[in-house]
């Protein structure tokens, strides 16, 4: 009788444990097998096909293999860069058409390359297409700044950005931009006859300009933040097609996860120190309010008593990260691409140089006269697309 009484709770516990494990297993299989197979079947019935879903990793192994293969071999100098940048897109468009389904782990991704559909999605007039849900790493990198935010918060952050970068404000930034350019050119004079890594140089230049014009600090002061943000983007890039078993990240962290989280904490601390310094300068009357650059406008919004205009500390830091990262990388890449094209098409290089010399001679360009450039302005714009 005693043994039976003791055995009953044990049996009950075993049954509960078994059912719990069974439920977890069913949920896991539903997420990584049944749901992807069902989505693939439904999309196929509507004429959207693509590479087959592979258990757990989807198509990530295929994509990684294609990228590794194409980038390990010499490439011709061609305008058609899609096969090198996204070889899987190029290959699967040939097989499945302009629109197809691919898999990032168990997550379905509908790839749209048909121009009219792309135009319709990007215009998004009726708000039918929300912003894509990004990975937790990208979310930590960019936060809820202007890039990822939506709705009223996006409108609020957009207004602040527009105010910081309207026409007259940008004109006021020109002297700082020229000062940064002169520092770069002086550095180049010491490399006469030697190779220069222009992408690295343009990253320094854009970092300097952003720091000076938007945050009131020198490049050296912002260098640490730029380096940490860059390292975070590299970690994301290096592990972009590495798929994990769902839920395991809560219990086991890889070395790059730990490094990523440490960088995130250090970046936050750096921005908090920048905030304290600006607040101190404002307190001692060294600035008009908190200043009129982007950082000053964000601080004004942070201290605003009106809840409709106020932003949180997290919003302020996230917005800073967005402009530090996106502003630097995109501008440096565009400048590098323009200079590369000019080096390839020397006839246009000669035309651009002639126009600049005719308009400015050896004088420092002014904002009003820059607007008169035709060859440089038009082809710089075309090169960025």
mmCIF file of N, CA and C in Angstrom, residues 153-260:
data_model
loop_
_atom_site.group_PDB
_atom_site.id
_atom_site.type_symbol
_atom_site.label_atom_id
_atom_site.label_comp_id
_atom_site.label_asym_id
_atom_site.label_seq_id
_atom_site.Cartn_x
_atom_site.Cartn_y
_atom_site.Cartn_z
ATOM 1 N N UNK A 153 6.264 57.120 -34.160
ATOM 2 C CA UNK A 153 7.669 57.296 -33.779
ATOM 3 C C UNK A 153 8.509 57.646 -34.997
ATOM 4 N N UNK A 154 8.279 56.966 -36.119
ATOM 5 C CA UNK A 154 9.032 57.254 -37.331
ATOM 6 C C UNK A 154 8.799 58.692 -37.774
ATOM 7 N N UNK A 155 7.546 59.148 -37.712
ATOM 8 C CA UNK A 155 7.210 60.536 -38.098
ATOM 9 C C UNK A 155 7.958 61.524 -37.211
ATOM 10 N N UNK A 156 7.983 61.267 -35.915
ATOM 11 C CA UNK A 156 8.668 62.141 -34.957
ATOM 12 C C UNK A 156 10.169 62.222 -35.246
ATOM 13 N N UNK A 157 10.788 61.052 -35.459
ATOM 14 C CA UNK A 157 12.228 61.009 -35.730
ATOM 15 C C UNK A 157 12.554 61.612 -37.091
ATOM 16 N N UNK A 158 11.663 61.420 -38.045
ATOM 17 C CA UNK A 158 11.864 61.976 -39.381
ATOM 18 C C UNK A 158 11.842 63.501 -39.345
ATOM 19 N N UNK A 159 10.923 64.069 -38.572
ATOM 20 C CA UNK A 159 10.842 65.534 -38.447
ATOM 21 C C UNK A 159 12.126 66.101 -37.865
ATOM 22 N N UNK A 160 12.672 65.434 -36.850
ATOM 23 C CA UNK A 160 13.924 65.886 -36.245
ATOM 24 C C UNK A 160 15.060 65.844 -37.266
ATOM 25 N N UNK A 161 15.118 64.765 -38.050
ATOM 26 C CA UNK A 161 16.171 64.627 -39.061
ATOM 27 C C UNK A 161 16.023 65.681 -40.153
ATOM 28 N N UNK A 162 14.783 65.919 -40.595
ATOM 29 C CA UNK A 162 14.532 66.935 -41.629
ATOM 30 C C UNK A 162 14.970 68.307 -41.157
ATOM 31 N N UNK A 163 14.692 68.602 -39.890
ATOM 32 C CA UNK A 163 15.051 69.906 -39.325
ATOM 33 C C UNK A 163 16.568 70.069 -39.265
ATOM 34 N N UNK A 164 17.268 68.961 -38.966
ATOM 35 C CA UNK A 164 18.733 69.019 -38.859
ATOM 36 C C UNK A 164 19.405 69.129 -40.219
ATOM 37 N N UNK A 165 18.739 68.624 -41.271
ATOM 38 C CA UNK A 165 19.384 68.575 -42.584
ATOM 39 C C UNK A 165 18.607 69.324 -43.677
ATOM 40 N N UNK A 166 17.865 70.357 -43.311
ATOM 41 C CA UNK A 166 17.200 71.144 -44.352
ATOM 42 C C UNK A 166 18.242 71.981 -45.096
ATOM 43 N N UNK A 167 17.817 72.622 -46.191
ATOM 44 C CA UNK A 167 18.742 73.303 -47.095
ATOM 45 C C UNK A 167 19.739 74.238 -46.433
ATOM 46 N N UNK A 168 19.251 75.149 -45.601
ATOM 47 C CA UNK A 168 20.131 76.130 -44.966
ATOM 48 C C UNK A 168 21.097 75.474 -43.994
ATOM 49 N N UNK A 169 20.625 74.451 -43.293
ATOM 50 C CA UNK A 169 21.507 73.739 -42.358
ATOM 51 C C UNK A 169 22.660 73.072 -43.097
ATOM 52 N N UNK A 170 22.349 72.454 -44.238
ATOM 53 C CA UNK A 170 23.388 71.777 -45.015
ATOM 54 C C UNK A 170 24.405 72.790 -45.536
ATOM 55 N N UNK A 171 23.916 73.957 -45.975
ATOM 56 C CA UNK A 171 24.840 75.008 -46.428
ATOM 57 C C UNK A 171 25.814 75.391 -45.312
ATOM 58 N N UNK A 172 25.295 75.450 -44.076
ATOM 59 C CA UNK A 172 26.136 75.806 -42.938
ATOM 60 C C UNK A 172 27.177 74.747 -42.617
ATOM 61 N N UNK A 173 26.962 73.528 -43.139
ATOM 62 C CA UNK A 173 27.910 72.440 -42.896
ATOM 63 C C UNK A 173 29.086 72.450 -43.863
ATOM 64 N N UNK A 174 28.969 73.190 -44.968
ATOM 65 C CA UNK A 174 29.992 73.154 -46.013
ATOM 66 C C UNK A 174 31.392 73.488 -45.499
ATOM 67 N N UNK A 175 31.582 74.534 -44.682
ATOM 68 C CA UNK A 175 32.937 74.821 -44.173
ATOM 69 C C UNK A 175 33.552 73.642 -43.406
ATOM 70 N N UNK A 176 32.725 72.942 -42.620
ATOM 71 C CA UNK A 176 33.238 71.776 -41.879
ATOM 72 C C UNK A 176 33.610 70.646 -42.836
ATOM 73 N N UNK A 177 32.797 70.478 -43.887
ATOM 74 C CA UNK A 177 33.101 69.446 -44.880
ATOM 75 C C UNK A 177 34.412 69.753 -45.594
ATOM 76 N N UNK A 178 34.599 71.030 -45.962
ATOM 77 C CA UNK A 178 35.828 71.451 -46.647
ATOM 78 C C UNK A 178 37.042 71.234 -45.751
ATOM 79 N N UNK A 179 36.886 71.560 -44.460
ATOM 80 C CA UNK A 179 37.983 71.375 -43.506
ATOM 81 C C UNK A 179 38.386 69.899 -43.427
ATOM 82 N N UNK A 180 37.398 69.013 -43.418
ATOM 83 C CA UNK A 180 37.680 67.573 -43.377
ATOM 84 C C UNK A 180 38.361 67.102 -44.661
ATOM 85 N N UNK A 181 37.902 67.637 -45.804
ATOM 86 C CA UNK A 181 38.505 67.292 -47.085
ATOM 87 C C UNK A 181 39.961 67.747 -47.163
ATOM 88 N N UNK A 182 40.223 68.937 -46.651
ATOM 89 C CA UNK A 182 41.593 69.459 -46.683
ATOM 90 C C UNK A 182 42.535 68.591 -45.849
ATOM 91 N N UNK A 183 42.031 68.084 -44.727
ATOM 92 C CA UNK A 183 42.839 67.181 -43.896
ATOM 93 C C UNK A 183 43.164 65.910 -44.669
ATOM 94 N N UNK A 184 42.163 65.373 -45.388
ATOM 95 C CA UNK A 184 42.384 64.151 -46.166
ATOM 96 C C UNK A 184 43.378 64.392 -47.293
ATOM 97 N N UNK A 185 43.214 65.500 -48.025
ATOM 98 C CA UNK A 185 44.104 65.795 -49.155
ATOM 99 C C UNK A 185 45.537 66.038 -48.689
ATOM 100 N N UNK A 186 45.674 66.673 -47.546
ATOM 101 C CA UNK A 186 47.015 66.875 -46.992
ATOM 102 C C UNK A 186 47.665 65.532 -46.657
ATOM 103 N N UNK A 187 46.867 64.611 -46.170
ATOM 104 C CA UNK A 187 47.368 63.268 -45.865
ATOM 105 C C UNK A 187 47.788 62.557 -47.154
ATOM 106 N N UNK A 188 47.037 62.782 -48.230
ATOM 107 C CA UNK A 188 47.355 62.156 -49.512
ATOM 108 C C UNK A 188 48.660 62.678 -50.100
ATOM 109 N N UNK A 189 48.969 63.951 -49.841
ATOM 110 C CA UNK A 189 50.196 64.540 -50.396
ATOM 111 C C UNK A 189 51.437 63.827 -49.872
ATOM 112 N N UNK A 190 51.337 63.241 -48.715
ATOM 113 C CA UNK A 190 52.459 62.507 -48.140
ATOM 114 C C UNK A 190 52.564 61.092 -48.710
ATOM 115 N N UNK A 191 51.601 60.721 -49.578
ATOM 116 C CA UNK A 191 51.620 59.390 -50.203
ATOM 117 C C UNK A 191 51.888 59.513 -51.705
ATOM 118 N N UNK A 192 52.535 60.593 -52.104
ATOM 119 C CA UNK A 192 52.786 60.818 -53.526
ATOM 120 C C UNK A 192 53.557 59.643 -54.134
ATOM 121 N N UNK A 193 53.012 59.093 -55.225
ATOM 122 C CA UNK A 193 53.646 57.967 -55.889
ATOM 123 C C UNK A 193 53.352 56.626 -55.266
ATOM 124 N N UNK A 194 52.550 56.608 -54.209
ATOM 125 C CA UNK A 194 52.214 55.358 -53.532
ATOM 126 C C UNK A 194 50.723 55.049 -53.695
ATOM 127 N N UNK A 195 50.365 53.792 -53.524
ATOM 128 C CA UNK A 195 48.953 53.395 -53.586
ATOM 129 C C UNK A 195 48.207 53.895 -52.351
ATOM 130 N N UNK A 196 46.947 54.272 -52.567
ATOM 131 C CA UNK A 196 46.093 54.723 -51.466
ATOM 132 C C UNK A 196 44.831 53.868 -51.461
ATOM 133 N N UNK A 197 44.469 53.352 -50.314
ATOM 134 C CA UNK A 197 43.224 52.597 -50.159
ATOM 135 C C UNK A 197 42.096 53.622 -49.995
ATOM 136 N N UNK A 198 41.451 53.950 -51.112
ATOM 137 C CA UNK A 198 40.494 55.059 -51.074
ATOM 138 C C UNK A 198 39.243 54.734 -50.262
ATOM 139 N N UNK A 199 38.864 53.455 -50.188
ATOM 140 C CA UNK A 199 37.689 53.126 -49.376
ATOM 141 C C UNK A 199 37.956 53.428 -47.902
ATOM 142 N N UNK A 200 39.147 53.047 -47.425
ATOM 143 C CA UNK A 200 39.508 53.359 -46.040
ATOM 144 C C UNK A 200 39.582 54.864 -45.830
ATOM 145 N N UNK A 201 40.137 55.562 -46.830
ATOM 146 C CA UNK A 201 40.256 57.020 -46.724
ATOM 147 C C UNK A 201 38.886 57.693 -46.700
ATOM 148 N N UNK A 202 37.977 57.217 -47.538
ATOM 149 C CA UNK A 202 36.642 57.815 -47.571
ATOM 150 C C UNK A 202 35.842 57.472 -46.315
ATOM 151 N N UNK A 203 36.136 56.328 -45.710
ATOM 152 C CA UNK A 203 35.476 56.014 -44.431
ATOM 153 C C UNK A 203 35.928 56.981 -43.349
ATOM 154 N N UNK A 204 37.225 57.307 -43.359
ATOM 155 C CA UNK A 204 37.726 58.301 -42.406
ATOM 156 C C UNK A 204 37.094 59.656 -42.680
ATOM 157 N N UNK A 205 37.026 60.024 -43.967
ATOM 158 C CA UNK A 205 36.448 61.323 -44.343
ATOM 159 C C UNK A 205 34.992 61.442 -43.915
ATOM 160 N N UNK A 206 34.178 60.446 -44.258
ATOM 161 C CA UNK A 206 32.755 60.521 -43.924
ATOM 162 C C UNK A 206 32.529 60.484 -42.411
ATOM 163 N N UNK A 207 33.376 59.719 -41.715
ATOM 164 C CA UNK A 207 33.283 59.690 -40.256
ATOM 165 C C UNK A 207 33.578 61.068 -39.674
ATOM 166 N N UNK A 208 34.621 61.705 -40.210
ATOM 167 C CA UNK A 208 35.010 63.040 -39.755
ATOM 168 C C UNK A 208 33.886 64.046 -40.002
ATOM 169 N N UNK A 209 33.300 63.989 -41.204
ATOM 170 C CA UNK A 209 32.229 64.934 -41.560
ATOM 171 C C UNK A 209 31.009 64.731 -40.670
ATOM 172 N N UNK A 210 30.599 63.470 -40.476
ATOM 173 C CA UNK A 210 29.441 63.185 -39.622
ATOM 174 C C UNK A 210 29.694 63.651 -38.192
ATOM 175 N N UNK A 211 30.883 63.353 -37.684
ATOM 176 C CA UNK A 211 31.212 63.750 -36.310
ATOM 177 C C UNK A 211 31.184 65.267 -36.153
ATOM 178 N N UNK A 212 31.776 65.969 -37.108
ATOM 179 C CA UNK A 212 31.850 67.429 -37.021
ATOM 180 C C UNK A 212 30.477 68.098 -37.186
ATOM 181 N N UNK A 213 29.728 67.660 -38.208
ATOM 182 C CA UNK A 213 28.494 68.372 -38.568
ATOM 183 C C UNK A 213 27.274 67.949 -37.765
ATOM 184 N N UNK A 214 27.237 66.676 -37.345
ATOM 185 C CA UNK A 214 26.032 66.182 -36.677
ATOM 186 C C UNK A 214 26.181 65.991 -35.175
ATOM 187 N N UNK A 215 27.436 65.841 -34.720
ATOM 188 C CA UNK A 215 27.645 65.553 -33.302
ATOM 189 C C UNK A 215 28.629 66.501 -32.622
ATOM 190 N N UNK A 216 29.157 67.470 -33.384
ATOM 191 C CA UNK A 216 30.019 68.484 -32.795
ATOM 192 C C UNK A 216 31.289 67.936 -32.201
ATOM 193 N N UNK A 217 31.766 66.802 -32.701
ATOM 194 C CA UNK A 217 32.991 66.221 -32.160
ATOM 195 C C UNK A 217 33.954 65.937 -33.296
ATOM 196 N N UNK A 218 35.221 65.785 -32.990
ATOM 197 C CA UNK A 218 36.212 65.477 -34.006
ATOM 198 C C UNK A 218 36.155 63.993 -34.343
ATOM 199 N N UNK A 219 36.843 63.635 -35.419
ATOM 200 C CA UNK A 219 36.866 62.231 -35.832
ATOM 201 C C UNK A 219 37.465 61.346 -34.738
ATOM 202 N N UNK A 220 38.530 61.827 -34.101
ATOM 203 C CA UNK A 220 39.189 61.024 -33.071
ATOM 204 C C UNK A 220 38.233 60.706 -31.927
ATOM 205 N N UNK A 221 37.363 61.682 -31.614
ATOM 206 C CA UNK A 221 36.407 61.465 -30.531
ATOM 207 C C UNK A 221 35.354 60.436 -30.923
ATOM 208 N N UNK A 222 34.966 60.439 -32.203
ATOM 209 C CA UNK A 222 33.958 59.487 -32.657
ATOM 210 C C UNK A 222 34.528 58.183 -33.185
ATOM 211 N N UNK A 223 35.863 58.118 -33.311
ATOM 212 C CA UNK A 223 36.520 56.944 -33.875
ATOM 213 C C UNK A 223 36.154 55.658 -33.144
ATOM 214 N N UNK A 224 36.142 55.728 -31.820
ATOM 215 C CA UNK A 224 35.875 54.531 -31.016
ATOM 216 C C UNK A 224 34.477 53.989 -31.298
ATOM 217 N N UNK A 225 33.504 54.895 -31.406
ATOM 218 C CA UNK A 225 32.123 54.484 -31.699
ATOM 219 C C UNK A 225 32.044 53.859 -33.094
ATOM 220 N N UNK A 226 32.679 54.521 -34.082
ATOM 221 C CA UNK A 226 32.675 53.987 -35.444
ATOM 222 C C UNK A 226 33.287 52.588 -35.496
ATOM 223 N N UNK A 227 34.410 52.412 -34.812
ATOM 224 C CA UNK A 227 35.099 51.112 -34.829
ATOM 225 C C UNK A 227 34.212 50.016 -34.243
ATOM 226 N N UNK A 228 33.536 50.325 -33.144
ATOM 227 C CA UNK A 228 32.682 49.325 -32.496
ATOM 228 C C UNK A 228 31.468 48.997 -33.365
ATOM 229 N N UNK A 229 30.855 50.016 -33.973
ATOM 230 C CA UNK A 229 29.711 49.778 -34.853
ATOM 231 C C UNK A 229 30.133 48.957 -36.073
ATOM 232 N N UNK A 230 31.313 49.274 -36.610
ATOM 233 C CA UNK A 230 31.825 48.527 -37.761
ATOM 234 C C UNK A 230 32.065 47.063 -37.405
ATOM 235 N N UNK A 231 32.631 46.849 -36.228
ATOM 236 C CA UNK A 231 32.873 45.466 -35.785
ATOM 237 C C UNK A 231 31.550 44.712 -35.634
ATOM 238 N N UNK A 232 30.519 45.373 -35.131
ATOM 239 C CA UNK A 232 29.211 44.727 -34.991
ATOM 240 C C UNK A 232 28.649 44.328 -36.358
ATOM 241 N N UNK A 233 28.817 45.202 -37.359
ATOM 242 C CA UNK A 233 28.324 44.863 -38.702
ATOM 243 C C UNK A 233 29.099 43.688 -39.280
ATOM 244 N N UNK A 234 30.404 43.614 -38.981
ATOM 245 C CA UNK A 234 31.210 42.493 -39.476
ATOM 246 C C UNK A 234 30.762 41.183 -38.838
ATOM 247 N N UNK A 235 30.440 41.213 -37.551
ATOM 248 C CA UNK A 235 29.972 40.008 -36.867
ATOM 249 C C UNK A 235 28.669 39.522 -37.512
ATOM 250 N N UNK A 236 27.763 40.468 -37.801
ATOM 251 C CA UNK A 236 26.496 40.101 -38.447
ATOM 252 C C UNK A 236 26.758 39.511 -39.825
ATOM 253 N N UNK A 237 27.653 40.146 -40.595
ATOM 254 C CA UNK A 237 27.958 39.683 -41.952
ATOM 255 C C UNK A 237 28.591 38.297 -41.941
ATOM 256 N N UNK A 238 29.520 38.082 -41.018
ATOM 257 C CA UNK A 238 30.227 36.799 -40.945
ATOM 258 C C UNK A 238 29.296 35.643 -40.582
ATOM 259 N N UNK A 239 28.226 35.964 -39.865
ATOM 260 C CA UNK A 239 27.318 34.902 -39.396
ATOM 261 C C UNK A 239 25.929 35.009 -40.021
ATOM 262 N N UNK A 240 25.856 35.730 -41.147
ATOM 263 C CA UNK A 240 24.561 36.022 -41.758
ATOM 264 C C UNK A 240 23.783 34.776 -42.162
ATOM 265 N N UNK A 241 24.494 33.765 -42.665
ATOM 266 C CA UNK A 241 23.813 32.559 -43.135
ATOM 267 C C UNK A 241 24.016 31.370 -42.200
ATOM 268 N N UNK A 242 24.306 31.681 -40.936
ATOM 269 C CA UNK A 242 24.436 30.625 -39.931
ATOM 270 C C UNK A 242 23.107 30.511 -39.184
ATOM 271 N N UNK A 243 22.430 29.415 -39.366
ATOM 272 C CA UNK A 243 21.108 29.221 -38.770
ATOM 273 C C UNK A 243 21.236 28.423 -37.487
ATOM 274 N N UNK A 244 20.565 28.880 -36.443
ATOM 275 C CA UNK A 244 20.614 28.168 -35.163
ATOM 276 C C UNK A 244 19.312 27.411 -34.911
ATOM 277 N N UNK A 245 19.399 26.433 -34.047
ATOM 278 C CA UNK A 245 18.193 25.724 -33.626
ATOM 279 C C UNK A 245 17.348 26.694 -32.812
ATOM 280 N N UNK A 246 16.062 26.885 -33.154
ATOM 281 C CA UNK A 246 15.219 27.846 -32.449
ATOM 282 C C UNK A 246 15.225 27.655 -30.938
ATOM 283 N N UNK A 247 15.443 28.750 -30.198
ATOM 284 C CA UNK A 247 15.382 28.736 -28.743
ATOM 285 C C UNK A 247 16.689 28.421 -28.046
ATOM 286 N N UNK A 248 17.669 27.879 -28.798
ATOM 287 C CA UNK A 248 18.906 27.457 -28.132
ATOM 288 C C UNK A 248 19.740 28.651 -27.678
ATOM 289 N N UNK A 249 19.570 29.811 -28.357
ATOM 290 C CA UNK A 249 20.332 31.009 -28.012
ATOM 291 C C UNK A 249 20.055 31.520 -26.612
ATOM 292 N N UNK A 250 18.911 31.130 -26.036
ATOM 293 C CA UNK A 250 18.584 31.553 -24.670
ATOM 294 C C UNK A 250 19.447 30.851 -23.632
ATOM 295 N N UNK A 251 19.965 29.699 -24.002
ATOM 296 C CA UNK A 251 20.707 28.892 -23.037
ATOM 297 C C UNK A 251 22.206 28.808 -23.348
ATOM 298 N N UNK A 252 22.554 28.846 -24.635
ATOM 299 C CA UNK A 252 23.962 28.721 -25.030
ATOM 300 C C UNK A 252 24.332 29.899 -25.930
ATOM 301 N N UNK A 253 25.408 30.618 -25.571
ATOM 302 C CA UNK A 253 25.854 31.756 -26.360
ATOM 303 C C UNK A 253 27.217 31.467 -26.978
ATOM 304 N N UNK A 254 27.328 31.739 -28.266
ATOM 305 C CA UNK A 254 28.614 31.583 -28.949
ATOM 306 C C UNK A 254 29.521 32.755 -28.592
ATOM 307 N N UNK A 255 30.806 32.620 -28.913
ATOM 308 C CA UNK A 255 31.773 33.673 -28.579
ATOM 309 C C UNK A 255 31.419 34.993 -29.266
ATOM 310 N N UNK A 256 30.913 34.907 -30.522
ATOM 311 C CA UNK A 256 30.558 36.139 -31.232
ATOM 312 C C UNK A 256 29.305 36.797 -30.630
ATOM 313 N N UNK A 257 28.419 36.007 -30.025
ATOM 314 C CA UNK A 257 27.260 36.579 -29.324
ATOM 315 C C UNK A 257 27.719 37.409 -28.129
ATOM 316 N N UNK A 258 28.664 36.868 -27.382
ATOM 317 C CA UNK A 258 29.178 37.563 -26.192
ATOM 318 C C UNK A 258 29.894 38.849 -26.604
ATOM 319 N N UNK A 259 30.712 38.760 -27.666
ATOM 320 C CA UNK A 259 31.418 39.953 -28.158
ATOM 321 C C UNK A 259 30.422 41.006 -28.631
ATOM 322 N N UNK A 260 29.382 40.570 -29.324
ATOM 323 C CA UNK A 260 28.365 41.477 -29.850
ATOM 324 C C UNK A 260 27.667 42.230 -28.714
#
